[in-house]
Amino acid sequence: MRWRQLTAFRETMVTGTASGAAEIMGISQPAVSRLIDALEESLSITLFDRRTGRMVPTLEAELFYAELQNAFAGYDRLVAAAEDIRLGRRGSLHIASMPALGLNFLPDAIARFRKVQPDVKIRYDLQLSMRVEEWVSSQQVDLGLAEFPFERPGIERESFCETPYVMAMPADHRLSGRSVVTPGDLEGERMVSLSPETVARRLLDTCLAEAGVTPQFVCETTYAAGVCALVMRGQGIGLTDMFTATDFAGTGIVFRRFEPEIVFRVGVLYPRHLPRSRATGEFMTTLRAKRNEMMSGVQQLLAV
């Protein structure tokens, strides 16, 4: 395998065509095809089905591409490090975060951090918690923010916060006058829900099953921000975390405690075998300060 062959393969997977890869690489389409042919020969694997006249990735190509992403991530880190050294920058920071913290909380913390450390180059990506864990384990990022539990090896973890999930509802909803919502209140209620693969949804389903309660789940979404956006549009009520609730304060929806309590547990993840940079430590100081400020306003958000 040669790096140029791998690059041609990756760009073809990303763009979907050899011509798209050729444009990105600045070479001809036949040159891309020759590079991929050589890669297939060296691997003894058929990466594309060409019978239809198009380059359709095979299952083997998809599997190889998933692994190749890790290699390119490591290469990109080396390129960024060399650039930082050449330009005399203090460093760079690559963060992966679950969306609940990544839509407003994390950008606010980044903006605050860059006021005092403007030379640190920052990249952040929003991913589901399971993908954040995967990226940290494979050393693709410097740190990750994700929801417990974690199972992968190769990571170090610390607790970042534990807050209760709350019920979001329109301000004029029949339950808005209560300080606490219980499973019994949800019988037949129209609900917007997080998708079944999320931790909160699994815990809520268990809670409702134990209480013998059956709501009407009218919409499902992967992100808590989607739950609140649909609640705001009158589609039902739904469980959300306090970070997302803070983002939607003052939008016409209110938040009430839910009992029995379902806890939103967020951890900070670090690659176990990757030394932590000074920038990482300084950024975490800013992030914890931002968290403490947010937590001090939680009680006011839940006030009836």
PDB file of C-alpha atoms in Angstrom:
ATOM      1  CA  MET A   1       0.000   0.000   0.000  1.00  0.00           C
ATOM      2  CA  ARG A   2       1.112   3.532  -0.753  1.00  0.00           C
ATOM      3  CA  TRP A   3      -0.245   6.674   0.880  1.00  0.00           C
ATOM      4  CA  ARG A   4      -1.335   8.137  -2.473  1.00  0.00           C
ATOM      5  CA  GLN A   5      -3.358   5.014  -3.193  1.00  0.00           C
ATOM      6  CA  LEU A   6      -5.052   5.294   0.193  1.00  0.00           C
ATOM      7  CA  THR A   7      -5.764   8.968  -0.453  1.00  0.00           C
ATOM      8  CA  ALA A   8      -7.378   8.171  -3.806  1.00  0.00           C
ATOM      9  CA  PHE A   9      -9.523   5.520  -2.135  1.00  0.00           C
ATOM     10  CA  ARG A  10     -10.579   7.815   0.696  1.00  0.00           C
ATOM     11  CA  GLU A  11     -11.507  10.715  -1.579  1.00  0.00           C
ATOM     12  CA  THR A  12     -13.494   8.379  -3.818  1.00  0.00           C
ATOM     13  CA  MET A  13     -15.420   7.118  -0.798  1.00  0.00           C
ATOM     14  CA  VAL A  14     -16.056  10.674   0.394  1.00  0.00           C
ATOM     15  CA  THR A  15     -17.138  12.125  -2.961  1.00  0.00           C
ATOM     16  CA  GLY A  16     -18.760   8.989  -4.365  1.00  0.00           C
ATOM     17  CA  THR A  17     -16.951   9.207  -7.722  1.00  0.00           C
ATOM     18  CA  ALA A  18     -13.450   8.916  -9.154  1.00  0.00           C
ATOM     19  CA  SER A  19     -13.921  12.272 -10.871  1.00  0.00           C
ATOM     20  CA  GLY A  20     -14.696  13.895  -7.521  1.00  0.00           C
ATOM     21  CA  ALA A  21     -11.566  12.363  -6.022  1.00  0.00           C
ATOM     22  CA  ALA A  22      -9.546  13.541  -9.017  1.00  0.00           C
ATOM     23  CA  GLU A  23     -10.742  17.105  -8.537  1.00  0.00           C
ATOM     24  CA  ILE A  24      -9.765  17.122  -4.860  1.00  0.00           C
ATOM     25  CA  MET A  25      -6.366  15.545  -5.529  1.00  0.00           C
ATOM     26  CA  GLY A  26      -5.604  17.687  -8.576  1.00  0.00           C
ATOM     27  CA  ILE A  27      -5.008  14.729 -10.890  1.00  0.00           C
ATOM     28  CA  SER A  28      -6.914  13.073 -13.729  1.00  0.00           C
ATOM     29  CA  GLN A  29      -9.749  10.597 -13.285  1.00  0.00           C
ATOM     30  CA  PRO A  30      -7.783   7.800 -15.006  1.00  0.00           C
ATOM     31  CA  ALA A  31      -4.938   8.447 -12.556  1.00  0.00           C
ATOM     32  CA  VAL A  32      -7.329   7.950  -9.638  1.00  0.00           C
ATOM     33  CA  SER A  33      -8.610   4.728 -11.193  1.00  0.00           C
ATOM     34  CA  ARG A  34      -5.040   3.449 -11.606  1.00  0.00           C
ATOM     35  CA  LEU A  35      -4.227   4.236  -7.975  1.00  0.00           C
ATOM     36  CA  ILE A  36      -7.319   2.350  -6.773  1.00  0.00           C
ATOM     37  CA  ASP A  37      -6.579  -0.599  -9.073  1.00  0.00           C
ATOM     38  CA  ALA A  38      -3.083  -0.786  -7.597  1.00  0.00           C
ATOM     39  CA  LEU A  39      -4.491  -0.625  -4.067  1.00  0.00           C
ATOM     40  CA  GLU A  40      -6.926  -3.464  -4.787  1.00  0.00           C
ATOM     41  CA  GLU A  41      -4.070  -5.540  -6.187  1.00  0.00           C
ATOM     42  CA  SER A  42      -1.865  -4.927  -3.149  1.00  0.00           C
ATOM     43  CA  LEU A  43      -4.704  -5.779  -0.768  1.00  0.00           C
ATOM     44  CA  SER A  44      -6.137  -8.649  -2.824  1.00  0.00           C
ATOM     45  CA  ILE A  45      -9.537  -7.133  -2.091  1.00  0.00           C
ATOM     46  CA  THR A  46     -12.195  -5.832  -4.484  1.00  0.00           C
ATOM     47  CA  LEU A  47     -13.083  -2.381  -3.170  1.00  0.00           C
ATOM     48  CA  PHE A  48     -15.544  -1.246  -5.849  1.00  0.00           C
ATOM     49  CA  ASP A  49     -18.152  -2.941  -8.002  1.00  0.00           C
ATOM     50  CA  ARG A  50     -17.783  -1.443 -11.479  1.00  0.00           C
ATOM     51  CA  ARG A  51     -20.382  -3.519 -13.349  1.00  0.00           C
ATOM     52  CA  THR A  52     -22.890  -0.664 -13.613  1.00  0.00           C
ATOM     53  CA  GLY A  53     -20.305   1.779 -14.922  1.00  0.00           C
ATOM     54  CA  ARG A  54     -20.184   3.440 -11.510  1.00  0.00           C
ATOM     55  CA  MET A  55     -17.823   2.770  -8.630  1.00  0.00           C
ATOM     56  CA  VAL A  56     -20.071   1.205  -6.000  1.00  0.00           C
ATOM     57  CA  PRO A  57     -18.230   0.434  -2.714  1.00  0.00           C
ATOM     58  CA  THR A  58     -18.254  -3.199  -1.649  1.00  0.00           C
ATOM     59  CA  LEU A  59     -18.803  -4.320   1.939  1.00  0.00           C
ATOM     60  CA  GLU A  60     -15.047  -4.861   2.169  1.00  0.00           C
ATOM     61  CA  ALA A  61     -14.509  -1.260   1.093  1.00  0.00           C
ATOM     62  CA  GLU A  62     -16.796   0.012   3.843  1.00  0.00           C
ATOM     63  CA  LEU A  63     -14.948  -2.038   6.468  1.00  0.00           C
ATOM     64  CA  PHE A  64     -11.533  -0.929   5.200  1.00  0.00           C
ATOM     65  CA  TYR A  65     -12.647   2.710   5.028  1.00  0.00           C
ATOM     66  CA  ALA A  66     -13.740   2.663   8.687  1.00  0.00           C
ATOM     67  CA  GLU A  67     -10.252   1.540   9.723  1.00  0.00           C
ATOM     68  CA  LEU A  68      -8.558   3.921   7.314  1.00  0.00           C
ATOM     69  CA  GLN A  69     -10.209   6.903   8.990  1.00  0.00           C
ATOM     70  CA  ASN A  70      -8.166   6.217  12.120  1.00  0.00           C
ATOM     71  CA  ALA A  71      -4.939   6.282  10.126  1.00  0.00           C
ATOM     72  CA  PHE A  72      -5.812   9.574   8.455  1.00  0.00           C
ATOM     73  CA  ALA A  73      -6.837  11.066  11.791  1.00  0.00           C
ATOM     74  CA  GLY A  74      -3.386  10.255  13.149  1.00  0.00           C
ATOM     75  CA  TYR A  75      -1.746  11.710  10.067  1.00  0.00           C
ATOM     76  CA  ASP A  76      -3.820  14.895  10.317  1.00  0.00           C
ATOM     77  CA  ARG A  77      -2.720  15.254  13.947  1.00  0.00           C
ATOM     78  CA  LEU A  78       0.921  15.055  12.869  1.00  0.00           C
ATOM     79  CA  VAL A  79       0.384  17.669  10.162  1.00  0.00           C
ATOM     80  CA  ALA A  80      -1.364  19.980  12.648  1.00  0.00           C
ATOM     81  CA  ALA A  81       1.403  19.483  15.222  1.00  0.00           C
ATOM     82  CA  ALA A  82       4.100  20.296  12.653  1.00  0.00           C
ATOM     83  CA  GLU A  83       2.179  23.423  11.601  1.00  0.00           C
ATOM     84  CA  ASP A  84       1.859  24.546  15.230  1.00  0.00           C
ATOM     85  CA  ILE A  85       5.600  24.081  15.773  1.00  0.00           C
ATOM     86  CA  ARG A  86       6.489  25.919  12.563  1.00  0.00           C
ATOM     87  CA  LEU A  87       4.250  28.895  13.407  1.00  0.00           C
ATOM     88  CA  GLY A  88       5.146  28.971  17.083  1.00  0.00           C
ATOM     89  CA  ARG A  89       1.595  28.329  18.256  1.00  0.00           C
ATOM     90  CA  ARG A  90       1.003  27.200  21.816  1.00  0.00           C
ATOM     91  CA  GLY A  91      -0.828  24.143  20.595  1.00  0.00           C
ATOM     92  CA  SER A  92      -4.084  22.761  19.303  1.00  0.00           C
ATOM     93  CA  LEU A  93      -7.081  21.048  20.813  1.00  0.00           C
ATOM     94  CA  HIS A  94      -9.482  18.574  19.214  1.00  0.00           C
ATOM     95  CA  ILE A  95     -12.696  17.919  21.137  1.00  0.00           C
ATOM     96  CA  ALA A  96     -15.572  15.515  20.491  1.00  0.00           C
ATOM     97  CA  SER A  97     -18.837  16.150  22.322  1.00  0.00           C
ATOM     98  CA  MET A  98     -22.314  14.756  22.543  1.00  0.00           C
ATOM     99  CA  PRO A  99     -24.842  17.265  21.097  1.00  0.00           C
ATOM    100  CA  ALA A 100     -26.451  18.142  24.438  1.00  0.00           C
ATOM    101  CA  LEU A 101     -23.278  19.939  25.496  1.00  0.00           C
ATOM    102  CA  GLY A 102     -22.031  20.784  22.031  1.00  0.00           C
ATOM    103  CA  LEU A 103     -24.719  23.140  20.725  1.00  0.00           C
ATOM    104  CA  ASN A 104     -24.259  26.064  23.122  1.00  0.00           C
ATOM    105  CA  PHE A 105     -22.475  25.070  26.320  1.00  0.00           C
ATOM    106  CA  LEU A 106     -19.258  23.994  24.625  1.00  0.00           C
ATOM    107  CA  PRO A 107     -19.110  26.902  22.114  1.00  0.00           C
ATOM    108  CA  ASP A 108     -19.547  29.324  25.028  1.00  0.00           C
ATOM    109  CA  ALA A 109     -16.652  27.669  26.852  1.00  0.00           C
ATOM    110  CA  ILE A 110     -14.491  27.716  23.709  1.00  0.00           C
ATOM    111  CA  ALA A 111     -15.163  31.421  23.154  1.00  0.00           C
ATOM    112  CA  ARG A 112     -14.232  32.181  26.779  1.00  0.00           C
ATOM    113  CA  PHE A 113     -11.077  30.064  26.562  1.00  0.00           C
ATOM    114  CA  ARG A 114      -9.907  31.749  23.350  1.00  0.00           C
ATOM    115  CA  LYS A 115     -10.112  35.169  24.965  1.00  0.00           C
ATOM    116  CA  VAL A 116      -7.171  34.196  27.151  1.00  0.00           C
ATOM    117  CA  GLN A 117      -5.568  31.655  24.804  1.00  0.00           C
ATOM    118  CA  PRO A 118      -6.141  33.045  21.300  1.00  0.00           C
ATOM    119  CA  ASP A 119      -3.215  31.131  19.772  1.00  0.00           C
ATOM    120  CA  VAL A 120      -4.623  27.689  20.540  1.00  0.00           C
ATOM    121  CA  LYS A 121      -6.220  26.181  17.449  1.00  0.00           C
ATOM    122  CA  ILE A 122      -9.468  24.398  18.339  1.00  0.00           C
ATOM    123  CA  ARG A 123     -11.623  21.915  16.471  1.00  0.00           C
ATOM    124  CA  TYR A 124     -14.738  20.337  17.902  1.00  0.00           C
ATOM    125  CA  ASP A 125     -17.063  17.687  16.501  1.00  0.00           C
ATOM    126  CA  LEU A 126     -20.561  16.694  17.564  1.00  0.00           C
ATOM    127  CA  GLN A 127     -21.138  12.954  17.785  1.00  0.00           C
ATOM    128  CA  LEU A 128     -23.358  10.514  19.638  1.00  0.00           C
ATOM    129  CA  SER A 129     -21.835   9.387  22.933  1.00  0.00           C
ATOM    130  CA  MET A 130     -20.892   5.957  21.591  1.00  0.00           C
ATOM    131  CA  ARG A 131     -18.969   7.579  18.728  1.00  0.00           C
ATOM    132  CA  VAL A 132     -17.251  10.040  21.090  1.00  0.00           C
ATOM    133  CA  GLU A 133     -16.066   7.070  23.151  1.00  0.00           C
ATOM    134  CA  GLU A 134     -14.807   5.375  19.982  1.00  0.00           C
ATOM    135  CA  TRP A 135     -12.870   8.450  18.865  1.00  0.00           C
ATOM    136  CA  VAL A 136     -11.222   8.894  22.264  1.00  0.00           C
ATOM    137  CA  SER A 137     -10.305   5.210  22.459  1.00  0.00           C
ATOM    138  CA  SER A 138      -8.655   5.383  19.015  1.00  0.00           C
ATOM    139  CA  GLN A 139      -6.796   8.610  19.966  1.00  0.00           C
ATOM    140  CA  GLN A 140      -8.510  10.696  17.279  1.00  0.00           C
ATOM    141  CA  VAL A 141      -9.258  13.528  19.740  1.00  0.00           C
ATOM    142  CA  ASP A 142      -7.670  15.101  22.811  1.00  0.00           C
ATOM    143  CA  LEU A 143     -10.776  14.836  24.948  1.00  0.00           C
ATOM    144  CA  GLY A 144     -14.425  13.860  24.716  1.00  0.00           C
ATOM    145  CA  LEU A 145     -17.663  14.690  26.501  1.00  0.00           C
ATOM    146  CA  ALA A 146     -20.169  11.862  26.529  1.00  0.00           C
ATOM    147  CA  GLU A 147     -22.871  10.184  28.584  1.00  0.00           C
ATOM    148  CA  PHE A 148     -22.077   7.234  30.835  1.00  0.00           C
ATOM    149  CA  PRO A 149     -21.769   4.232  30.768  1.00  0.00           C
ATOM    150  CA  PHE A 150     -18.497   3.652  28.899  1.00  0.00           C
ATOM    151  CA  GLU A 151     -17.185   0.254  27.846  1.00  0.00           C
ATOM    152  CA  ARG A 152     -14.229   0.690  25.495  1.00  0.00           C
ATOM    153  CA  PRO A 153     -10.637   0.137  26.631  1.00  0.00           C
ATOM    154  CA  GLY A 154      -7.911   2.714  26.102  1.00  0.00           C
ATOM    155  CA  ILE A 155      -9.657   5.636  27.783  1.00  0.00           C
ATOM    156  CA  GLU A 156      -9.365   7.476  31.077  1.00  0.00           C
ATOM    157  CA  ARG A 157     -12.556   8.975  32.442  1.00  0.00           C
ATOM    158  CA  GLU A 158     -13.660  11.423  35.066  1.00  0.00           C
ATOM    159  CA  SER A 159     -17.126  12.521  36.113  1.00  0.00           C
ATOM    160  CA  PHE A 160     -18.075  15.924  34.752  1.00  0.00           C
ATOM    161  CA  CYS A 161     -21.613  16.299  36.091  1.00  0.00           C
ATOM    162  CA  GLU A 162     -24.670  14.437  37.289  1.00  0.00           C
ATOM    163  CA  THR A 163     -27.990  16.226  36.804  1.00  0.00           C
ATOM    164  CA  PRO A 164     -31.574  14.935  36.646  1.00  0.00           C
ATOM    165  CA  TYR A 165     -33.426  14.725  33.374  1.00  0.00           C
ATOM    166  CA  VAL A 166     -36.477  17.010  33.396  1.00  0.00           C
ATOM    167  CA  MET A 167     -39.811  17.045  31.587  1.00  0.00           C
ATOM    168  CA  ALA A 168     -40.214  19.764  28.962  1.00  0.00           C
ATOM    169  CA  MET A 169     -43.726  20.992  28.191  1.00  0.00           C
ATOM    170  CA  PRO A 170     -45.571  24.027  26.815  1.00  0.00           C
ATOM    171  CA  ALA A 171     -46.140  26.733  29.434  1.00  0.00           C
ATOM    172  CA  ASP A 172     -49.921  26.220  29.195  1.00  0.00           C
ATOM    173  CA  HIS A 173     -49.813  22.431  29.526  1.00  0.00           C
ATOM    174  CA  ARG A 174     -52.068  20.801  32.142  1.00  0.00           C
ATOM    175  CA  LEU A 175     -48.983  19.570  34.062  1.00  0.00           C
ATOM    176  CA  SER A 176     -47.121  22.889  34.044  1.00  0.00           C
ATOM    177  CA  GLY A 177     -48.586  23.921  37.410  1.00  0.00           C
ATOM    178  CA  ARG A 178     -46.969  20.954  39.149  1.00  0.00           C
ATOM    179  CA  SER A 179     -43.468  21.012  40.556  1.00  0.00           C
ATOM    180  CA  VAL A 180     -43.000  17.276  39.947  1.00  0.00           C
ATOM    181  CA  VAL A 181     -44.221  14.984  37.149  1.00  0.00           C
ATOM    182  CA  THR A 182     -44.541  11.254  37.816  1.00  0.00           C
ATOM    183  CA  PRO A 183     -45.093   8.260  35.538  1.00  0.00           C
ATOM    184  CA  GLY A 184     -48.760   8.152  36.516  1.00  0.00           C
ATOM    185  CA  ASP A 185     -49.209  11.622  35.005  1.00  0.00           C
ATOM    186  CA  LEU A 186     -48.124  10.323  31.609  1.00  0.00           C
ATOM    187  CA  GLU A 187     -50.845   7.741  30.967  1.00  0.00           C
ATOM    188  CA  GLY A 188     -52.121   8.424  27.442  1.00  0.00           C
ATOM    189  CA  GLU A 189     -50.062  11.634  27.241  1.00  0.00           C
ATOM    190  CA  ARG A 190     -48.683  12.683  23.864  1.00  0.00           C
ATOM    191  CA  MET A 191     -44.894  12.520  24.157  1.00  0.00           C
ATOM    192  CA  VAL A 192     -41.889  13.445  22.061  1.00  0.00           C
ATOM    193  CA  SER A 193     -39.148  10.995  22.894  1.00  0.00           C
ATOM    194  CA  LEU A 194     -35.462  10.436  22.539  1.00  0.00           C
ATOM    195  CA  SER A 195     -34.703   7.473  20.284  1.00  0.00           C
ATOM    196  CA  PRO A 196     -34.474   3.960  21.779  1.00  0.00           C
ATOM    197  CA  GLU A 197     -30.670   3.774  21.440  1.00  0.00           C
ATOM    198  CA  THR A 198     -30.181   6.615  23.941  1.00  0.00           C
ATOM    199  CA  VAL A 199     -29.533   5.941  27.625  1.00  0.00           C
ATOM    200  CA  ALA A 200     -32.359   8.228  28.773  1.00  0.00           C
ATOM    201  CA  ARG A 201     -34.968   6.520  26.614  1.00  0.00           C
ATOM    202  CA  ARG A 202     -34.040   3.078  27.907  1.00  0.00           C
ATOM    203  CA  LEU A 203     -34.257   4.291  31.498  1.00  0.00           C
ATOM    204  CA  LEU A 204     -37.592   6.021  30.842  1.00  0.00           C
ATOM    205  CA  ASP A 205     -39.040   2.908  29.201  1.00  0.00           C
ATOM    206  CA  THR A 206     -38.058   0.844  32.238  1.00  0.00           C
ATOM    207  CA  CYS A 207     -39.627   3.401  34.577  1.00  0.00           C
ATOM    208  CA  LEU A 208     -42.897   3.491  32.627  1.00  0.00           C
ATOM    209  CA  ALA A 209     -43.062  -0.296  32.353  1.00  0.00           C
ATOM    210  CA  GLU A 210     -42.623  -0.696  36.103  1.00  0.00           C
ATOM    211  CA  ALA A 211     -45.448   1.803  36.670  1.00  0.00           C
ATOM    212  CA  GLY A 212     -47.681   0.119  34.076  1.00  0.00           C
ATOM    213  CA  VAL A 213     -48.050   3.402  32.170  1.00  0.00           C
ATOM    214  CA  THR A 214     -48.436   3.736  28.389  1.00  0.00           C
ATOM    215  CA  PRO A 215     -47.997   7.212  26.886  1.00  0.00           C
ATOM    216  CA  GLN A 216     -48.492   8.031  23.198  1.00  0.00           C
ATOM    217  CA  PHE A 217     -45.039   8.407  21.649  1.00  0.00           C
ATOM    218  CA  VAL A 218     -45.823  10.605  18.657  1.00  0.00           C
ATOM    219  CA  CYS A 219     -42.261  11.560  17.612  1.00  0.00           C
ATOM    220  CA  GLU A 220     -38.750  10.256  18.228  1.00  0.00           C
ATOM    221  CA  THR A 221     -35.425  12.020  17.756  1.00  0.00           C
ATOM    222  CA  THR A 222     -31.789  11.315  18.572  1.00  0.00           C
ATOM    223  CA  TYR A 223     -31.081  14.728  20.105  1.00  0.00           C
ATOM    224  CA  ALA A 224     -32.590  16.393  23.173  1.00  0.00           C
ATOM    225  CA  ALA A 225     -32.597  19.687  21.250  1.00  0.00           C
ATOM    226  CA  GLY A 226     -34.962  18.016  18.795  1.00  0.00           C
ATOM    227  CA  VAL A 227     -37.237  17.018  21.676  1.00  0.00           C
ATOM    228  CA  CYS A 228     -37.432  20.605  22.917  1.00  0.00           C
ATOM    229  CA  ALA A 229     -37.925  21.988  19.417  1.00  0.00           C
ATOM    230  CA  LEU A 230     -40.913  19.689  18.889  1.00  0.00           C
ATOM    231  CA  VAL A 231     -42.324  20.443  22.351  1.00  0.00           C
ATOM    232  CA  MET A 232     -42.049  24.140  21.526  1.00  0.00           C
ATOM    233  CA  ARG A 233     -44.194  23.455  18.451  1.00  0.00           C
ATOM    234  CA  GLY A 234     -46.945  21.763  20.432  1.00  0.00           C
ATOM    235  CA  GLN A 235     -46.181  18.162  19.487  1.00  0.00           C
ATOM    236  CA  GLY A 236     -46.212  16.831  23.039  1.00  0.00           C
ATOM    237  CA  ILE A 237     -44.041  16.800  26.146  1.00  0.00           C
ATOM    238  CA  GLY A 238     -40.665  15.121  26.514  1.00  0.00           C
ATOM    239  CA  LEU A 239     -37.686  14.255  28.682  1.00  0.00           C
ATOM    240  CA  THR A 240     -34.581  16.410  28.258  1.00  0.00           C
ATOM    241  CA  ASP A 241     -31.296  17.126  30.011  1.00  0.00           C
ATOM    242  CA  MET A 242     -30.537  20.327  31.930  1.00  0.00           C
ATOM    243  CA  PHE A 243     -27.973  21.589  29.408  1.00  0.00           C
ATOM    244  CA  THR A 244     -30.545  21.495  26.619  1.00  0.00           C
ATOM    245  CA  ALA A 245     -33.211  22.895  28.934  1.00  0.00           C
ATOM    246  CA  THR A 246     -30.959  25.877  29.612  1.00  0.00           C
ATOM    247  CA  ASP A 247     -30.584  26.420  25.864  1.00  0.00           C
ATOM    248  CA  PHE A 248     -34.381  26.552  25.462  1.00  0.00           C
ATOM    249  CA  ALA A 249     -35.167  28.759  28.459  1.00  0.00           C
ATOM    250  CA  GLY A 250     -37.478  31.613  27.502  1.00  0.00           C
ATOM    251  CA  THR A 251     -38.817  29.961  24.346  1.00  0.00           C
ATOM    252  CA  GLY A 252     -42.348  29.322  25.621  1.00  0.00           C
ATOM    253  CA  ILE A 253     -41.709  25.941  27.201  1.00  0.00           C
ATOM    254  CA  VAL A 254     -41.145  25.127  30.867  1.00  0.00           C
ATOM    255  CA  PHE A 255     -39.338  22.327  32.681  1.00  0.00           C
ATOM    256  CA  ARG A 256     -40.467  20.249  35.630  1.00  0.00           C
ATOM    257  CA  ARG A 257     -38.752  17.647  37.789  1.00  0.00           C
ATOM    258  CA  PHE A 258     -39.454  14.018  36.958  1.00  0.00           C
ATOM    259  CA  GLU A 259     -39.657  11.360  39.665  1.00  0.00           C
ATOM    260  CA  PRO A 260     -38.384   8.736  40.054  1.00  0.00           C
ATOM    261  CA  GLU A 261     -35.248  10.612  39.072  1.00  0.00           C
ATOM    262  CA  ILE A 262     -33.431   9.684  35.872  1.00  0.00           C
ATOM    263  CA  VAL A 263     -29.864  10.943  36.071  1.00  0.00           C
ATOM    264  CA  PHE A 264     -27.916  12.484  33.195  1.00  0.00           C
ATOM    265  CA  ARG A 265     -24.306  11.431  33.863  1.00  0.00           C
ATOM    266  CA  VAL A 266     -21.644  13.066  31.724  1.00  0.00           C
ATOM    267  CA  GLY A 267     -17.998  12.063  31.726  1.00  0.00           C
ATOM    268  CA  VAL A 268     -14.834  13.623  30.354  1.00  0.00           C
ATOM    269  CA  LEU A 269     -12.820  11.081  28.366  1.00  0.00           C
ATOM    270  CA  TYR A 270      -9.104  11.196  27.582  1.00  0.00           C
ATOM    271  CA  PRO A 271      -7.029   8.817  25.418  1.00  0.00           C
ATOM    272  CA  ARG A 272      -5.154   6.647  27.916  1.00  0.00           C
ATOM    273  CA  HIS A 273      -1.904   6.476  25.977  1.00  0.00           C
ATOM    274  CA  LEU A 274      -1.828  10.063  24.728  1.00  0.00           C
ATOM    275  CA  PRO A 275      -0.113  12.641  26.989  1.00  0.00           C
ATOM    276  CA  ARG A 276      -2.428  15.500  27.944  1.00  0.00           C
ATOM    277  CA  SER A 277      -1.298  18.836  26.616  1.00  0.00           C
ATOM    278  CA  ARG A 278      -1.152  22.034  28.576  1.00  0.00           C
ATOM    279  CA  ALA A 279      -3.963  23.362  26.376  1.00  0.00           C
ATOM    280  CA  THR A 280      -6.170  20.430  27.401  1.00  0.00           C
ATOM    281  CA  GLY A 281      -5.675  21.119  31.112  1.00  0.00           C
ATOM    282  CA  GLU A 282      -6.306  24.853  30.727  1.00  0.00           C
ATOM    283  CA  PHE A 283      -9.415  24.262  28.654  1.00  0.00           C
ATOM    284  CA  MET A 284     -10.831  21.869  31.259  1.00  0.00           C
ATOM    285  CA  THR A 285     -10.436  24.596  33.897  1.00  0.00           C
ATOM    286  CA  THR A 286     -12.583  26.882  31.733  1.00  0.00           C
ATOM    287  CA  LEU A 287     -15.096  24.118  31.050  1.00  0.00           C
ATOM    288  CA  ARG A 288     -15.554  23.312  34.745  1.00  0.00           C
ATOM    289  CA  ALA A 289     -16.088  26.989  35.572  1.00  0.00           C
ATOM    290  CA  LYS A 290     -18.760  27.200  32.866  1.00  0.00           C
ATOM    291  CA  ARG A 291     -20.420  24.067  34.267  1.00  0.00           C
ATOM    292  CA  ASN A 292     -20.523  25.521  37.787  1.00  0.00           C
ATOM    293  CA  GLU A 293     -22.175  28.693  36.505  1.00  0.00           C
ATOM    294  CA  MET A 294     -24.817  26.721  34.644  1.00  0.00           C
ATOM    295  CA  MET A 295     -25.591  24.510  37.630  1.00  0.00           C
ATOM    296  CA  SER A 296     -26.181  27.553  39.842  1.00  0.00           C
ATOM    297  CA  GLY A 297     -29.099  28.561  37.594  1.00  0.00           C
ATOM    298  CA  VAL A 298     -30.798  25.168  37.489  1.00  0.00           C
ATOM    299  CA  GLN A 299     -33.110  25.748  40.426  1.00  0.00           C
ATOM    300  CA  GLN A 300     -34.448  28.953  38.926  1.00  0.00           C
ATOM    301  CA  LEU A 301     -35.169  27.131  35.658  1.00  0.00           C
ATOM    302  CA  LEU A 302     -37.291  24.564  37.509  1.00  0.00           C
ATOM    303  CA  ALA A 303     -39.229  27.086  39.602  1.00  0.00           C
ATOM    304  CA  VAL A 304     -43.025  26.878  39.269  1.00  0.00           C
TER     305      VAL A 304
END
